[in-house]
XYZ file of C-alpha atoms in Angstrom:
243
model
C 128.215 107.621 309.938
C 126.313 109.603 307.302
C 125.010 107.285 304.623
C 124.287 109.848 301.909
C 124.098 113.623 301.672
C 122.575 115.847 298.994
C 120.567 113.342 296.942
C 116.770 113.329 296.610
C 115.137 110.463 298.529
C 113.066 109.562 295.456
C 115.922 109.617 292.920
C 115.535 105.869 292.263
C 112.017 105.447 293.622
C 110.469 102.182 292.442
C 113.586 101.129 290.542
C 115.836 98.126 291.112
C 119.615 98.178 291.455
C 121.942 95.168 291.509
C 125.017 95.452 293.715
C 127.706 92.800 293.927
C 129.681 92.529 297.144
C 126.778 94.090 299.050
C 127.479 92.169 302.256
C 130.234 94.444 303.484
C 132.602 97.347 303.003
C 131.975 99.593 300.014
C 129.232 97.318 298.678
C 127.207 97.611 301.858
C 127.534 101.401 301.770
C 126.439 101.422 298.123
C 123.353 99.347 298.972
C 122.461 101.722 301.800
C 122.947 104.758 299.565
C 120.710 103.504 296.763
C 118.079 102.386 299.277
C 118.154 105.892 300.776
C 117.240 107.144 297.293
C 114.235 104.839 297.035
C 115.757 101.892 295.163
C 114.978 98.230 295.670
C 118.225 96.311 296.073
C 119.425 93.074 294.583
C 122.358 91.972 296.743
C 124.696 89.512 295.066
C 127.437 88.332 297.380
C 129.248 85.243 298.576
C 127.412 85.669 301.881
C 124.222 86.893 300.236
C 123.695 89.286 303.130
C 121.559 92.415 302.841
C 121.278 94.844 305.741
C 118.120 94.210 307.806
C 115.478 96.739 306.859
C 116.783 97.456 303.374
C 114.194 96.800 300.653
C 115.160 94.102 298.213
C 116.338 90.563 297.682
C 119.594 88.747 298.198
C 121.301 85.930 296.334
C 124.276 84.063 297.775
C 126.688 83.490 294.925
C 130.381 82.779 294.500
C 131.210 85.232 291.719
C 134.089 83.031 290.562
C 131.571 80.250 289.767
C 130.372 80.931 286.225
C 127.447 78.517 286.440
C 126.138 80.030 289.678
C 126.652 83.529 288.294
C 124.671 82.667 285.173
C 121.812 81.247 287.227
C 121.743 84.382 289.395
C 121.646 86.577 286.291
C 118.697 84.599 284.910
C 116.781 85.067 288.165
C 117.446 88.807 288.163
C 116.513 89.229 284.489
C 113.238 87.418 285.067
C 112.305 89.945 287.764
C 112.294 92.935 285.422
C 114.236 96.118 284.607
C 117.302 97.370 286.440
C 118.265 101.019 286.835
C 121.873 100.091 287.537
C 124.408 97.323 287.940
C 127.159 98.186 290.416
C 130.082 95.777 290.194
C 131.538 96.315 293.635
C 132.688 92.854 294.735
C 136.424 92.419 294.924
C 139.146 90.330 296.485
C 142.561 91.590 297.517
C 145.515 89.822 299.071
C 149.189 90.671 298.990
C 151.038 87.779 297.349
C 154.374 88.200 295.607
C 154.571 86.857 292.054
C 157.193 84.346 293.173
C 155.034 83.034 296.024
C 153.802 79.411 295.650
C 150.194 80.659 295.950
C 150.546 83.351 293.271
C 148.894 81.428 290.416
C 145.917 80.379 292.531
C 145.537 83.952 293.770
C 145.760 85.259 290.211
C 142.984 82.973 288.971
C 140.545 83.786 291.772
C 141.239 87.518 291.794
C 140.695 87.919 288.063
C 137.602 85.695 288.193
C 135.916 87.859 290.841
C 137.297 91.303 290.020
C 137.217 91.198 286.217
C 135.481 88.196 284.674
C 132.357 88.443 286.854
C 131.668 92.090 285.856
C 132.111 91.112 282.194
C 129.717 88.175 282.477
C 127.130 90.092 284.483
C 127.268 93.107 282.208
C 126.570 91.118 279.062
C 123.939 88.908 280.731
C 121.955 91.855 282.101
C 121.866 93.956 278.922
C 118.212 92.957 278.292
C 117.079 94.571 281.575
C 119.493 97.527 281.689
C 118.090 99.603 278.830
C 118.103 103.238 279.930
C 120.224 102.295 282.929
C 123.882 102.292 283.885
C 126.790 100.040 284.757
C 129.126 101.259 287.488
C 132.393 99.372 287.880
C 134.269 99.980 291.128
C 137.893 99.949 290.054
C 140.766 101.435 292.061
C 143.624 103.887 291.826
C 145.582 100.651 291.438
C 144.303 100.566 287.859
C 146.883 103.292 287.224
C 149.673 102.501 289.666
C 151.023 99.212 290.966
C 150.199 97.874 294.396
C 153.131 96.271 296.224
C 153.035 92.446 296.091
C 149.545 92.498 294.582
C 150.002 91.900 290.870
C 146.684 90.060 290.477
C 144.734 92.913 292.073
C 146.590 95.563 290.061
C 145.942 93.766 286.776
C 142.306 93.007 287.622
C 141.542 96.657 288.340
C 143.420 97.840 285.256
C 141.403 95.361 283.235
C 138.162 96.516 284.817
C 138.962 100.111 283.888
C 139.519 99.007 280.276
C 136.339 96.909 280.365
C 134.442 100.042 281.405
C 135.596 101.779 278.217
C 134.582 98.778 276.105
C 131.162 98.667 277.765
C 130.673 102.401 277.225
C 131.383 101.938 273.523
C 129.303 98.815 272.936
C 126.389 99.586 275.254
C 125.752 103.214 274.268
C 123.600 102.268 271.233
C 121.501 100.178 273.630
C 120.841 103.161 275.888
C 123.179 101.925 278.635
C 125.917 104.078 280.151
C 129.057 102.576 281.702
C 131.373 104.394 284.091
C 133.890 103.586 286.805
C 134.493 104.795 290.335
C 138.129 104.521 291.406
C 138.642 104.674 295.164
C 141.988 105.152 296.778
C 142.459 103.463 300.131
C 139.135 103.173 301.930
C 138.318 102.640 305.589
C 136.952 99.097 305.284
C 137.919 95.648 306.540
C 139.602 94.925 303.192
C 141.417 98.227 303.541
C 143.007 97.179 306.835
C 146.375 96.746 305.178
C 149.950 96.698 306.439
C 150.134 99.826 308.671
C 153.484 100.806 307.186
C 152.063 100.664 303.649
C 148.979 102.661 304.661
C 151.146 105.294 306.346
C 153.239 105.623 303.194
C 150.143 105.969 301.020
C 148.598 108.616 303.265
C 151.854 110.546 303.260
C 151.493 111.129 299.512
C 147.715 111.734 299.663
C 146.971 115.484 299.745
C 143.896 115.064 301.986
C 145.918 112.877 304.388
C 143.066 110.490 305.136
C 141.270 107.390 303.917
C 138.011 107.703 302.024
C 134.862 106.467 303.744
C 132.652 103.825 302.121
C 129.801 106.371 302.046
C 131.913 108.752 299.972
C 132.546 106.048 297.387
C 128.853 105.150 297.434
C 127.871 108.755 296.702
C 129.999 108.695 293.548
C 128.265 105.472 292.440
C 124.812 106.979 292.984
C 125.735 110.091 291.029
C 127.067 108.187 288.015
C 124.046 105.873 287.969
C 121.557 108.732 288.182
C 120.019 111.041 285.561
C 122.391 113.713 286.912
C 125.087 111.968 284.843
C 122.914 111.406 281.773
C 125.626 112.352 279.240
C 128.544 110.754 281.071
C 129.818 107.411 279.861
C 133.270 105.869 279.663
C 134.456 108.061 282.540
C 136.331 107.239 285.736
C 135.545 109.258 288.854
C 138.365 109.074 291.389
C 137.562 109.080 295.101
C 141.132 109.070 296.348
C 141.755 112.249 298.337
C 144.035 113.447 295.541
C 146.336 110.394 295.608
C 146.799 110.355 291.828
C 147.045 114.127 291.592
C 150.650 114.171 292.822
């Protein structure tokens, strides 16, 4: 699979990028893409895993644990400037609102998908000057996902948080944008086949996005190529929301 196409290999040469959820799926592709452009990677993930051979450091951290997240942020700040923070970690599980597990699922989903990006964003402001925050949201920020109220709300909140960050961080020289994938060919994207079939039926391109395609959008928005773009959402959904 192609990791990245069309970007200069020295686009982020000598710069550091923090990626949450870098152990798999979209996050892993994002880490590979930035590394291909010369970046050193901070991988923040429950598993703490960074692909062998990728330059950088890894921190195992449960993003729903505020104390652990704060300690990780302190370690990263102490290491010096960041070119970008990519909030990619996310949890998704279909649970109806009337299910006995719905409240527990709500709390964890919002903690990882929404609260962690908020806490990391504010904690890393001192080392993000001149850099960018990229929040990986979802088309589900604009349309409900069946039996996944927590996920839908968390992504809608993350889209709104991106706007708030763009407003508050601009005077500090920090841009904030979002990348909104549709359904992506990842382990988390291995959903109910009937639901996937229905989604693809209304997607003009009739296919899932690849993790590398989402990663390319993240690299673009974090780079100087997007120097006057902030508060924007770039959809990578094959046209799902166009119809």
